Coordinates of C-alpha atoms (C1' of nucleotides) in Angstrom, one line a residue:
Chain A
M427 CA -11.1 36.0 -21.1
P428 CA -14.9 36.7 -20.2
D429 CA -15.7 37.4 -16.5
M430 CA -14.9 33.9 -15.1
V431 CA -15.8 33.3 -11.6
Y432 CA -13.3 31.4 -9.8
P433 CA -12.6 29.3 -7.8
L434 CA -16.3 29.7 -6.7
S435 CA -17.2 29.5 -10.3
T436 CA -20.7 28.1 -11.0
M437 CA -22.6 26.3 -13.4
H438 CA -24.7 29.2 -14.5
A439 CA -21.9 31.7 -14.5
N440 CA -20.5 33.0 -17.6
V441 CA -17.8 30.6 -18.7
P442 CA -14.8 30.7 -21.0
P443 CA -15.3 29.5 -24.6
S444 CA -13.4 26.3 -24.1
A445 CA -16.0 25.2 -21.6
S446 CA -19.0 26.8 -23.1
V447 CA -20.4 23.4 -24.0
L448 CA -20.8 22.6 -20.8
E449 CA -24.1 24.1 -20.2
P450 CA -25.9 26.3 -22.7
R451 CA -26.3 29.7 -21.5
A452 CA -28.7 30.9 -24.0
M453 CA -31.6 29.5 -22.1
G454 CA -33.5 30.6 -19.1
A455 CA -32.7 29.1 -15.7
A456 CA -35.7 26.9 -15.2
A457 CA -35.5 25.8 -18.8
I458 CA -32.0 24.6 -18.3
G459 CA -33.2 22.9 -15.1
R460 CA -36.1 21.1 -16.7
D461 CA -34.0 20.2 -19.9
I462 CA -31.0 18.5 -17.9
L463 CA -33.3 17.0 -15.5
L464 CA -35.4 15.3 -18.2
R465 CA -32.0 14.3 -19.8
R466 CA -30.8 12.8 -16.5
M467 CA -33.9 10.9 -15.8
R468 CA -34.1 9.6 -19.2
N469 CA -30.8 8.2 -18.6
L470 CA -31.8 6.5 -15.6
S471 CA -35.1 5.1 -16.6
S472 CA -37.7 5.1 -19.4
L473 CA -40.4 7.8 -18.9
N474 CA -44.1 7.7 -20.2
E475 CA -45.6 10.7 -21.8
R476 CA -47.4 11.7 -18.7
E477 CA -44.0 11.7 -16.8
I478 CA -42.2 13.7 -19.4
E479 CA -44.9 16.3 -19.2
L480 CA -44.8 16.3 -15.4
V481 CA -41.0 16.9 -15.6
R482 CA -41.3 19.6 -18.2
S483 CA -44.0 21.3 -16.1
L484 CA -41.6 21.7 -13.1
S485 CA -42.0 25.1 -11.2
D486 CA -40.0 28.1 -12.5
Q487 CA -39.5 29.0 -8.8
V488 CA -35.9 29.1 -8.5
K489 CA -34.5 29.5 -5.1
V490 CA -30.9 30.8 -4.9
H491 CA -28.4 30.0 -2.1
D492 CA -25.3 31.8 -1.6
P493 CA -21.9 30.0 -1.2
G494 CA -21.5 29.0 2.5
S495 CA -25.2 29.0 3.2
M496 CA -27.1 26.1 4.3
I497 CA -29.8 24.4 2.3
C498 CA -32.3 22.8 4.4
P499 CA -35.7 22.1 2.7
R500 CA -37.4 20.9 5.3
A501 CA -36.4 23.7 7.8
D502 CA -37.3 26.3 5.1
G503 CA -40.9 25.5 5.6
S504 CA -41.1 23.4 2.3
P505 CA -41.7 19.9 3.4
Y506 CA -40.4 18.8 -0.1
P507 CA -36.9 17.7 -1.4
R508 CA -35.3 20.2 -3.8
L509 CA -33.6 19.4 -7.0
I510 CA -30.3 21.3 -7.5
V511 CA -30.4 22.9 -10.8
S512 CA -26.9 24.6 -10.7
G513 CA -24.0 25.0 -8.6
W514 CA -22.4 22.4 -6.1
A515 CA -23.2 21.6 -2.4
C516 CA -21.9 19.4 -0.1
R517 CA -22.9 17.5 3.5
P518 CA -20.5 18.7 6.0
R519 CA -20.0 17.0 9.5
L520 CA -18.9 19.6 11.8
L521 CA -16.4 18.7 14.5
S522 CA -15.8 20.2 17.9
D523 CA -12.4 21.6 17.0
G524 CA -13.8 23.4 13.8
R525 CA -12.8 21.2 11.0
R526 CA -15.2 19.7 8.6
Q527 CA -15.6 16.4 7.4
M528 CA -17.7 16.2 4.0
L529 CA -19.8 13.1 3.9
A530 CA -20.7 13.9 0.2
V531 CA -20.9 16.4 -2.6
H532 CA -23.9 17.2 -4.6
L533 CA -23.9 18.2 -8.0
P534 CA -26.6 19.6 -10.4
L535 CA -29.8 17.1 -10.4
D536 CA -28.9 15.8 -7.2
V537 CA -31.9 15.7 -4.4
L538 CA -31.6 17.8 -1.2
G539 CA -33.9 17.2 1.6
D540 CA -36.1 14.4 3.2
R541 CA -37.8 12.2 0.7
G542 CA -40.4 11.1 3.0
D543 CA -38.3 8.4 4.7
R544 CA -36.1 10.8 7.0
R545 CA -33.0 9.0 6.1
P546 CA -29.8 10.5 8.0
L547 CA -27.9 11.8 4.9
A548 CA -30.8 13.2 3.3
M549 CA -31.6 14.9 6.7
T550 CA -28.2 16.2 7.1
P551 CA -28.3 19.9 6.0
A552 CA -26.3 20.6 2.9
A553 CA -23.9 23.5 2.6
A554 CA -23.7 25.6 -0.7
L555 CA -20.1 25.5 -2.1
T556 CA -20.8 27.8 -5.0
P557 CA -23.8 29.7 -5.8
V558 CA -26.7 27.2 -5.7
R559 CA -30.0 27.3 -7.5
T560 CA -32.9 24.7 -6.7
I561 CA -36.2 23.9 -7.6
S562 CA -39.1 22.2 -5.7
A563 CA -39.4 18.8 -6.5
A564 CA -42.9 18.6 -5.0
P565 CA -44.9 17.9 -8.0
L566 CA -42.6 14.7 -8.7
Y567 CA -43.0 13.3 -5.2
D568 CA -46.6 14.2 -5.1
A569 CA -47.3 12.3 -8.2
M570 CA -45.2 9.3 -7.2
A571 CA -46.7 9.1 -3.6
N572 CA -50.5 9.5 -4.8
K573 CA -50.4 7.5 -8.1
P574 CA -47.5 5.6 -8.1
D575 CA -49.1 3.4 -10.8
Q576 CA -48.8 6.0 -13.1
F577 CA -45.4 7.1 -12.7
P578 CA -43.3 4.0 -12.8
G579 CA -40.3 5.6 -14.5
L580 CA -40.1 8.3 -12.1
I581 CA -40.0 6.0 -9.1
R582 CA -37.4 3.9 -11.0
A583 CA -35.4 6.9 -11.8
F584 CA -35.4 8.4 -8.2
T585 CA -34.8 5.0 -6.7
K586 CA -31.6 4.8 -8.7
I587 CA -30.4 8.0 -7.6
E588 CA -30.8 6.9 -4.1
R589 CA -28.9 3.9 -4.7
M590 CA -26.2 5.7 -6.6
E591 CA -25.9 8.1 -3.7
E592 CA -25.3 5.4 -1.2
N593 CA -23.0 3.5 -3.4
Q594 CA -20.9 6.9 -3.6
L595 CA -20.9 6.9 0.3
L596 CA -19.7 3.4 0.3
D597 CA -16.9 4.1 -2.2
H598 CA -16.3 7.1 0.1
V599 CA -15.5 4.7 2.8
V600 CA -13.2 2.7 0.8
R601 CA -11.4 5.7 -0.2
L602 CA -10.9 7.1 3.3
G603 CA -10.3 3.8 4.7
C604 CA -7.4 2.4 2.7
Q605 CA -6.3 4.5 -0.3
T606 CA -3.3 7.2 -0.5
A607 CA -3.7 10.5 -0.9
L608 CA -3.0 10.1 -4.8
Q609 CA -5.7 7.7 -5.1
R610 CA -8.2 9.3 -3.2
I611 CA -8.1 12.4 -5.3
A612 CA -7.9 10.5 -8.5
S613 CA -10.7 8.4 -7.7
C614 CA -12.6 11.3 -6.5
L615 CA -12.1 13.4 -9.7
L616 CA -12.9 10.2 -11.9
E617 CA -16.2 9.8 -9.9
L618 CA -16.9 13.5 -10.4
H619 CA -16.5 13.3 -14.1
R620 CA -18.6 10.1 -14.2
R621 CA -21.3 12.1 -12.4
M622 CA -20.9 15.3 -14.4
E623 CA -21.1 13.1 -17.6
A624 CA -24.4 11.6 -16.6
I625 CA -26.0 15.2 -16.7
G626 CA -24.3 15.7 -20.0
F627 CA -21.7 18.7 -18.2
T628 CA -18.6 17.2 -19.6
H629 CA -16.6 17.7 -22.9
D630 CA -13.7 15.5 -24.1
G631 CA -12.8 14.4 -20.6
S632 CA -13.0 17.9 -19.0
Y633 CA -15.6 19.4 -16.5
Q634 CA -16.0 22.3 -14.3
M635 CA -14.7 21.5 -10.8
P636 CA -15.5 24.3 -8.4
L637 CA -14.2 22.6 -5.2
T638 CA -11.2 24.5 -4.0
Q639 CA -8.3 22.4 -2.9
E640 CA -9.4 23.0 0.9
A641 CA -12.8 21.6 0.0
L642 CA -11.2 18.6 -1.7
G643 CA -9.2 18.2 1.5
E644 CA -12.3 18.2 3.7
L645 CA -13.9 15.6 1.6
L646 CA -11.1 13.4 1.4
G647 CA -9.6 13.7 4.9
L648 CA -6.5 15.5 3.5
S649 CA -4.7 18.7 4.4
L650 CA -4.9 21.5 2.0
V651 CA -1.1 21.4 1.5
H652 CA -1.2 17.8 1.0
V653 CA -4.0 18.0 -1.7
N654 CA -2.1 20.8 -3.5
R655 CA 1.0 18.6 -3.9
I656 CA -0.9 15.7 -5.0
V657 CA -2.8 17.7 -7.5
R658 CA 0.5 18.8 -8.9
Q659 CA 1.9 15.3 -9.0
L660 CA -1.3 14.3 -10.8
K661 CA -0.7 17.0 -13.3
S662 CA 3.1 16.5 -13.9
E663 CA 2.3 12.8 -14.5
G664 CA -0.1 13.6 -17.1
L665 CA -2.9 11.9 -15.6
F666 CA -5.0 15.3 -15.1
E667 CA -5.1 18.8 -16.3
F668 CA -6.1 21.5 -14.3
S669 CA -6.8 25.2 -15.3
S670 CA -9.1 27.7 -13.7
G671 CA -11.9 25.7 -12.3
I672 CA -12.0 23.1 -15.0
V673 CA -10.6 19.7 -14.5
R674 CA -9.3 17.3 -17.5
V675 CA -9.0 13.8 -17.4
M676 CA -6.0 13.1 -19.5
D677 CA -5.6 9.2 -19.4
F678 CA -8.7 7.5 -18.2
Q679 CA -7.2 4.0 -18.3
R680 CA -4.3 4.9 -16.2
V681 CA -6.5 6.9 -13.8
S682 CA -9.0 4.2 -13.1
L683 CA -6.0 1.7 -12.6
L684 CA -4.6 4.0 -10.0
A685 CA -8.0 4.9 -8.5
D686 CA -9.3 1.5 -8.0
R687 CA -6.2 -0.4 -6.8
P688 CA -4.9 0.6 -3.6
V689 CA -1.4 -1.0 -4.4
P690 CA 1.0 0.7 -2.4
F691 CA 3.7 2.2 -4.5
D692 CA 5.2 0.7 -7.5
D693 CA 2.1 0.7 -9.5
A694 CA 1.5 4.3 -9.1
K695 CA 4.4 5.0 -11.4
Y696 CA 3.7 3.1 -14.6
G697 CA 7.2 3.1 -15.9
Chain B
M1253 CA -12.7 -21.3 33.9
P1254 CA -15.3 -22.9 31.5
D1255 CA -14.5 -23.8 28.0
M1256 CA -14.1 -20.3 26.6
V1257 CA -13.9 -20.0 22.9
Y1258 CA -11.3 -17.3 22.1
P1259 CA -10.8 -15.2 20.1
L1260 CA -13.7 -16.5 17.9
S1261 CA -15.7 -16.5 20.9
T1262 CA -19.4 -16.2 20.1
M1263 CA -22.6 -15.1 21.6
H1264 CA -23.8 -18.4 21.9
A1265 CA -20.5 -20.1 23.2
N1266 CA -20.2 -20.8 26.9
V1267 CA -18.8 -17.7 28.5
P1268 CA -16.9 -17.3 31.7
P1269 CA -18.9 -16.5 34.9
S1270 CA -18.2 -12.9 35.2
A1271 CA -20.0 -12.6 31.6
S1272 CA -22.5 -15.0 31.9
V1273 CA -25.1 -12.5 32.5
L1274 CA -24.6 -11.3 28.8
E1275 CA -26.6 -14.0 27.3
P1276 CA -28.7 -16.6 29.3
R1277 CA -27.6 -19.9 28.1
A1278 CA -30.0 -22.3 29.6
M1279 CA -32.5 -21.4 26.9
G1280 CA -32.8 -22.7 23.3
A1281 CA -31.3 -21.1 20.4
A1282 CA -34.5 -19.9 18.8
A1283 CA -36.0 -18.9 22.0
I1284 CA -33.0 -16.7 22.6
G1285 CA -33.4 -15.2 19.3
R1286 CA -37.1 -14.3 19.8
D1287 CA -36.4 -13.2 23.3
I1288 CA -33.6 -10.7 22.5
L1289 CA -35.4 -9.7 19.2
L1290 CA -38.7 -8.8 21.1
R1291 CA -36.5 -6.8 23.6
R1292 CA -34.7 -5.0 20.9
M1293 CA -37.9 -4.0 19.1
R1294 CA -39.7 -3.0 22.0
N1295 CA -36.6 -0.6 22.7
L1296 CA -37.2 0.8 19.2
S1297 CA -40.9 1.0 19.2
S1298 CA -44.2 0.1 21.0
L1299 CA -45.7 -3.2 19.6
N1300 CA -49.2 -4.3 19.6
E1301 CA -50.3 -7.5 20.6
R1302 CA -50.6 -9.1 17.1
E1303 CA -46.9 -7.8 16.6
I1304 CA -45.4 -9.2 19.7
E1305 CA -47.3 -12.3 18.8
L1306 CA -45.7 -12.4 15.4
V1307 CA -42.2 -11.9 16.7
R1308 CA -42.9 -14.5 19.1
S1309 CA -43.8 -17.0 16.5
L1310 CA -40.8 -16.7 14.4
S1311 CA -39.5 -19.7 12.9
D1312 CA -37.2 -22.2 14.8
Q1313 CA -35.2 -22.8 11.7
V1314 CA -31.8 -21.6 12.5
K1315 CA -29.1 -21.2 9.9
V1316 CA -25.4 -21.8 10.9
H1317 CA -22.7 -19.9 9.1
D1318 CA -19.0 -20.7 9.8
P1319 CA -16.8 -18.0 10.4
G1320 CA -15.2 -16.8 7.1
S1321 CA -18.2 -17.9 5.1
M1322 CA -20.2 -15.4 3.3
I1323 CA -23.9 -14.7 4.1
C1324 CA -25.9 -13.7 1.3
P1325 CA -29.7 -14.4 1.9
R1326 CA -30.6 -13.5 -1.4
A1327 CA -28.2 -15.8 -3.5
D1328 CA -29.2 -18.7 -0.7
G1329 CA -32.4 -18.8 -2.7
S1330 CA -34.4 -17.4 0.3
P1331 CA -35.6 -14.1 -1.0
Y1332 CA -36.1 -12.6 2.5
P1333 CA -33.5 -10.8 4.8
R1334 CA -32.4 -12.9 7.7
L1335 CA -31.9 -11.8 11.5
I1336 CA -28.6 -12.6 13.3
V1337 CA -29.4 -14.5 16.3
S1338 CA -25.9 -14.8 17.6
G1339 CA -22.2 -13.8 16.4
W1340 CA -20.8 -11.2 14.4
A1341 CA -20.5 -10.4 10.9
C1342 CA -19.2 -7.6 8.5
R1343 CA -19.6 -6.1 5.2
P1344 CA -16.2 -6.5 3.4
R1345 CA -15.2 -4.7 0.5
L1346 CA -12.5 -6.5 -1.3
L1347 CA -9.5 -4.5 -2.8
S1348 CA -7.6 -5.9 -5.8
D1349 CA -4.5 -6.3 -3.9
G1350 CA -6.2 -8.5 -1.3
R1351 CA -6.8 -6.1 1.5
R1352 CA -10.2 -5.6 2.9
Q1353 CA -12.0 -2.4 4.0
M1354 CA -14.9 -3.4 6.2
L1355 CA -18.0 -1.1 5.5
A1356 CA -19.9 -2.0 8.5
V1357 CA -20.0 -4.6 11.5
H1358 CA -23.1 -6.5 12.3
L1359 CA -24.4 -8.0 15.7
P1360 CA -27.2 -9.9 16.8
L1361 CA -30.5 -8.5 15.9
D1362 CA -29.0 -6.9 12.8
V1363 CA -30.7 -7.3 9.4
L1364 CA -28.7 -9.1 6.5
G1365 CA -30.2 -9.3 3.1
D1366 CA -32.3 -7.0 0.8
R1367 CA -35.3 -5.7 2.5
G1368 CA -37.1 -5.3 -1.0
D1369 CA -35.5 -1.9 -1.8
R1370 CA -31.9 -3.2 -3.3
R1371 CA -30.0 -0.7 -1.1
P1372 CA -26.3 -1.4 -1.9
L1373 CA -25.0 -1.7 1.6
A1374 CA -27.9 -4.3 2.1
M1375 CA -27.1 -6.0 -0.9
T1376 CA -23.6 -6.5 -0.1
P1377 CA -22.7 -9.9 0.9
A1378 CA -21.8 -10.3 4.7
A1379 CA -18.9 -12.3 6.0
A1380 CA -19.3 -14.1 9.1
L1381 CA -16.7 -13.1 11.5
T1382 CA -17.5 -15.5 14.3
P1383 CA -20.1 -18.5 14.0
V1384 CA -23.1 -16.7 13.3
R1385 CA -26.7 -18.2 13.5
T1386 CA -29.6 -16.4 11.6
I1387 CA -33.1 -17.0 11.3
S1388 CA -35.4 -15.9 8.5
A1389 CA -37.2 -12.5 9.0
A1390 CA -39.9 -13.5 6.2
P1391 CA -43.2 -13.4 8.5
L1392 CA -42.2 -10.0 9.6
Y1393 CA -41.5 -8.7 6.2
D1394 CA -44.5 -10.5 4.8
A1395 CA -46.6 -8.9 7.4
M1396 CA -45.2 -5.3 6.9
A1397 CA -45.4 -5.6 3.1
N1398 CA -49.0 -7.1 3.1
K1399 CA -50.9 -5.5 6.0
P1400 CA -48.8 -2.4 6.9
D1401 CA -51.9 -1.0 8.8
Q1402 CA -51.9 -3.7 11.2
F1403 CA -48.2 -3.7 11.8
P1404 CA -47.3 0.0 12.6
G1405 CA -44.8 -0.9 15.5
L1406 CA -42.7 -3.5 13.2
I1407 CA -42.5 -0.8 10.6
R1408 CA -41.3 1.9 12.9
A1409 CA -38.8 -0.7 14.5
F1410 CA -37.3 -1.7 11.2
T1411 CA -37.3 1.9 9.8
K1412 CA -35.3 2.9 12.7
I1413 CA -33.0 0.1 12.5
E1414 CA -32.4 1.2 9.0
R1415 CA -31.7 4.7 10.2
M1416 CA -29.3 3.7 12.8
E1417 CA -27.3 1.7 10.3
E1418 CA -27.0 4.8 7.9
N1419 CA -25.9 7.0 10.8
Q1420 CA -23.4 4.3 11.6
L1421 CA -22.1 4.5 8.3
L1422 CA -22.0 8.2 8.3
D1423 CA -20.0 8.2 11.7
H1424 CA -17.8 5.7 10.2
V1425 CA -16.8 8.2 7.4
V1426 CA -16.3 10.9 10.0
R1427 CA -13.8 8.3 11.9
L1428 CA -12.0 7.4 8.8
G1429 CA -12.0 10.8 7.3
C1430 CA -10.4 12.8 10.3
Q1431 CA -9.6 11.0 13.5
T1432 CA -6.2 9.4 14.7
A1433 CA -6.0 5.7 15.5
L1434 CA -6.6 6.5 19.1
Q1435 CA -9.8 8.2 18.5
R1436 CA -11.0 5.7 16.0
I1437 CA -10.6 2.7 18.3
A1438 CA -12.1 4.6 21.2
S1439 CA -15.1 5.8 19.4
C1440 CA -15.6 2.3 17.6
L1441 CA -15.3 0.4 20.9
L1442 CA -17.8 2.9 22.3
E1443 CA -20.4 2.5 19.4
L1444 CA -20.1 -1.3 19.8
H1445 CA -20.9 -1.0 23.6
R1446 CA -24.0 1.2 22.7
R1447 CA -25.1 -1.3 20.1
M1448 CA -24.6 -4.3 22.4
E1449 CA -26.4 -2.5 25.4
A1450 CA -29.3 -2.1 23.0
I1451 CA -29.9 -5.7 23.0
G1452 CA -29.2 -6.2 26.5
F1453 CA -25.5 -7.8 26.1
T1454 CA -23.7 -5.7 28.1
H1455 CA -22.9 -5.9 31.8
D1456 CA -21.4 -2.9 34.0
G1457 CA -19.5 -1.4 31.0
S1458 CA -18.1 -4.9 29.6
Y1459 CA -19.2 -6.9 26.3
Q1460 CA -18.0 -9.7 24.3
M1461 CA -16.1 -8.1 21.5
P1462 CA -15.0 -10.9 19.2
L1463 CA -13.0 -8.7 16.6
T1464 CA -9.5 -9.7 16.2
Q1465 CA -7.2 -6.8 16.2
E1466 CA -6.6 -7.5 12.6
A1467 CA -10.4 -7.0 12.0
L1468 CA -10.4 -3.9 13.9
G1469 CA -7.6 -2.7 11.6
E1470 CA -9.7 -3.5 8.6
L1471 CA -12.6 -2.0 9.7
L1472 CA -10.8 1.3 11.0
G1473 CA -8.4 1.6 8.1
L1474 CA -5.4 0.7 10.5
S1475 CA -2.5 -1.8 10.4
L1476 CA -2.8 -4.7 12.6
V1477 CA 0.5 -3.5 14.3
H1478 CA -1.0 0.0 14.9
V1479 CA -4.1 -1.3 16.4
N1480 CA -2.0 -3.4 18.9
R1481 CA 0.0 -0.5 20.2
I1482 CA -3.2 1.6 20.3
V1483 CA -5.2 -0.9 22.1
R1484 CA -2.3 -1.2 24.9
Q1485 CA -2.2 2.6 25.0
L1486 CA -5.9 2.6 25.7
K1487 CA -5.4 0.2 28.4
S1488 CA -2.5 1.8 30.0
E1489 CA -4.5 4.8 30.2
G1490 CA -7.2 3.5 32.1
L1491 CA -10.0 3.9 29.3
F1492 CA -10.6 0.3 28.5
E1493 CA -9.8 -3.1 29.9
F1494 CA -9.3 -6.0 27.5
S1495 CA -9.5 -9.6 28.6
S1496 CA -9.9 -12.7 26.4
G1497 CA -12.6 -11.4 23.9
I1498 CA -14.2 -8.9 26.5
V1499 CA -13.9 -5.3 26.3
R1500 CA -14.6 -3.2 29.2
V1501 CA -15.1 0.7 29.1
M1502 CA -13.5 2.1 32.2
D1503 CA -14.4 5.6 31.9
F1504 CA -17.3 6.6 29.6
Q1505 CA -16.7 10.4 30.2
R1506 CA -13.2 10.5 29.2
V1507 CA -13.8 7.9 26.3
S1508 CA -16.6 9.9 25.0
L1509 CA -14.7 13.1 25.1
L1510 CA -11.9 11.4 23.3
A1511 CA -14.0 9.7 20.6
D1512 CA -16.3 12.5 19.8
R1513 CA -13.7 15.1 19.5
P1514 CA -10.9 15.0 17.0
V1515 CA -8.6 17.6 18.7
P1516 CA -5.0 16.3 17.7
F1517 CA -3.1 15.9 20.8
D1518 CA -3.2 17.9 24.3
D1519 CA -6.8 16.8 25.1
A1520 CA -5.9 13.3 24.5
K1521 CA -4.0 13.3 27.8
Y1522 CA -6.2 14.9 30.4
G1523 CA -3.5 15.9 32.7
Chain C
dC870 C1' -3.4 50.3 -4.9
dG871 C1' -4.3 47.1 -1.3
dC872 C1' -6.8 43.4 0.2
dG873 C1' -8.3 38.7 0.5
dA874 C1' -9.0 34.2 -1.3
dG875 C1' -6.8 30.4 -3.2
dC876 C1' -2.7 28.5 -4.7
dT877 C1' 2.4 27.3 -4.1
dT878 C1' 6.5 25.9 -1.8
dG879 C1' 9.9 24.4 2.1
dA880 C1' 11.3 22.4 6.4
dG881 C1' 10.5 19.8 10.1
dG882 C1' 8.0 16.3 12.8
dC883 C1' 4.7 13.0 14.2
dG884 C1' 1.6 9.2 13.2
dA885 C1' 1.2 5.2 10.9
dT886 C1' 3.2 1.6 8.2
dT887 C1' 6.0 -2.3 6.7
dC888 C1' 9.3 -5.7 7.8
dA889 C1' 10.6 -9.0 11.0
dA890 C1' 10.7 -11.7 14.9
dC891 C1' 9.2 -13.5 19.1
dT892 C1' 5.4 -15.1 22.8
dG893 C1' 1.5 -17.5 24.3
dT894 C1' -2.5 -20.6 23.5
dC895 C1' -5.0 -23.8 21.5
dG896 C1' -6.2 -28.0 18.7
dT897 C1' -4.4 -32.1 16.3
dG898 C1' -2.2 -36.1 15.4
dG899 C1' 1.9 -39.0 15.9
Chain D
dC537 C1' 2.0 -37.2 26.1
dC538 C1' 4.5 -34.2 23.5
dA539 C1' 5.5 -32.1 19.0
dC540 C1' 3.6 -29.4 15.9
dG541 C1' 1.4 -25.8 13.2
dA542 C1' -2.3 -22.2 13.2
dC543 C1' -3.5 -18.2 15.0
dA544 C1' -3.6 -13.9 18.0
dG545 C1' -1.0 -10.9 20.0
dT546 C1' 3.3 -8.3 21.2
dT547 C1' 7.4 -5.5 20.3
dG548 C1' 11.4 -3.0 17.9
dA549 C1' 13.5 -0.8 14.0
dA550 C1' 13.4 1.9 9.9
dT551 C1' 10.8 4.3 6.7
dC552 C1' 7.0 6.8 4.5
dG553 C1' 3.0 9.5 4.2
dC554 C1' 0.8 13.2 5.7
dC555 C1' 0.5 17.2 8.9
dT556 C1' 1.7 21.4 10.7
dC557 C1' 4.1 25.6 10.5
dA558 C1' 5.3 29.3 7.9
dA559 C1' 6.0 32.0 3.9
dG560 C1' 5.4 33.8 -0.3
dC561 C1' 2.8 34.0 -4.5
dT562 C1' -1.1 35.3 -8.0
dC563 C1' -5.2 36.9 -9.4
dG564 C1' -9.3 39.7 -9.2
dC565 C1' -12.1 43.2 -7.3
dG566 C1' -13.1 47.0 -4.3

DNA sequence: CGCGAGCTTGAGGCGATTCAACTGTCGTGG
DNA sequence: CCACGACAGTTGAATCGCCTCAAGCTCGCG
């Protein structure tokens, strides 16, 4: 086994062979960033030549954020949002008794920082959950702000990203409001798979999932202990597999059924 | 006692003398709408003369929505958002087993419908919880879209409204994620007081609160039965008073302390 | 080797839910 | 005028989901 970093494993860390397809590691950091960025953008919207070139030309200036550190682009002096190139982050809300409630988690290719509209979620400082590397999105935002007519694809893509974020937030409300622990975890892991898939970071239902059980609890409003029990239940029921930072969805159909439907009990055990 | 409509009491219904200050009833519906709209807008941002005139000139065309009916401006054929003039609405998310999770509640002066950016929450159809009356916000949005330079105050005001909405959503996540029923209800009633205060619909800590206990449960992820028990606890502890659709915050300090701080037990009973 | 971070497991208790019944109020229609 | 149903609120009992406390475990690393 290679030098696996777990559980704070990261997208740019060396990964075991079985997961090496998740991210090509032979390339340089910035090259990877541009590559997956382009891939994600084109998934979201068609881009014209000028836009593709702009994305390709993004700065090599990678900022590294240690796990636990805060990422607040605006406070850092750079008045532009930043793109996550690798690693996971979250939006913690600190409570006066020391607990945290995560409002959202962010994966590679998500945008951190104000996008000019000072929206509350975007303005919330993010916390790095793993080592996180970011690059400035300044050229993209400048282009969209100054010559919107020439970059319609970029605008479409970033608009979609914002909408997806808000949708995730709404789903999160439903999860917290009226789903059981089993459903919350299942639907969360499913959402994360969907998002990792969108950036090409999945392989046959599996993806690197660096959240600790404690972090999952803070996201889903559950205690660490309970997350643990439910995770093993998901495993024993053949819905997911978990191994050293990698999650694998074993049965999309059953998991989707479980995740989307807050029917109390009977339907959880499919006979 | 006048002909009080309860529990589906509404802002435009006759109200008992003790609460008659909550809304002047001698005025026509549209006049009230313009009046409180202007008041709220000026609370949010200073307006120039042209803007004030525009707000004053808003259409008298009031649309009435029955309780339980859906309000979806876009589907109605009017491609503009609408302003609630009176009554309460919510954004329900329907689950496959018939339960509902409310994503948000809307009070008079809130905006329903797409604002041109097709954001998920705004696009979610709203459900009238009481009789709701709305007017078109078309003149305002046309003005902002076509001559943004001439209506800076309008833009500031509506931007603030959007930000407040998103903040409420984030608070909602925290409530659902890690607060007890006592805290959820307390903080919710406090938020509603704050919002009613912003439109001048409060009097000495009290305001008309037309949500049924069932609706509160759907909003806060609690069962009707539990809401009931907690409501009486709040009453018996002298934190709130409840009487026929009117809620009164009895002790802002203790309620705020309770609502903002998810400390499990001891602090809930202040000795 | 020893430490720390994360995961695992058991026991006990509280918070919240479900089921079920009952009260009070209002509007409707015989 | 009163019987009736609809609806909101109230209350009790039993149960479940999840939490807290408290250990113990595993693994990688200094």
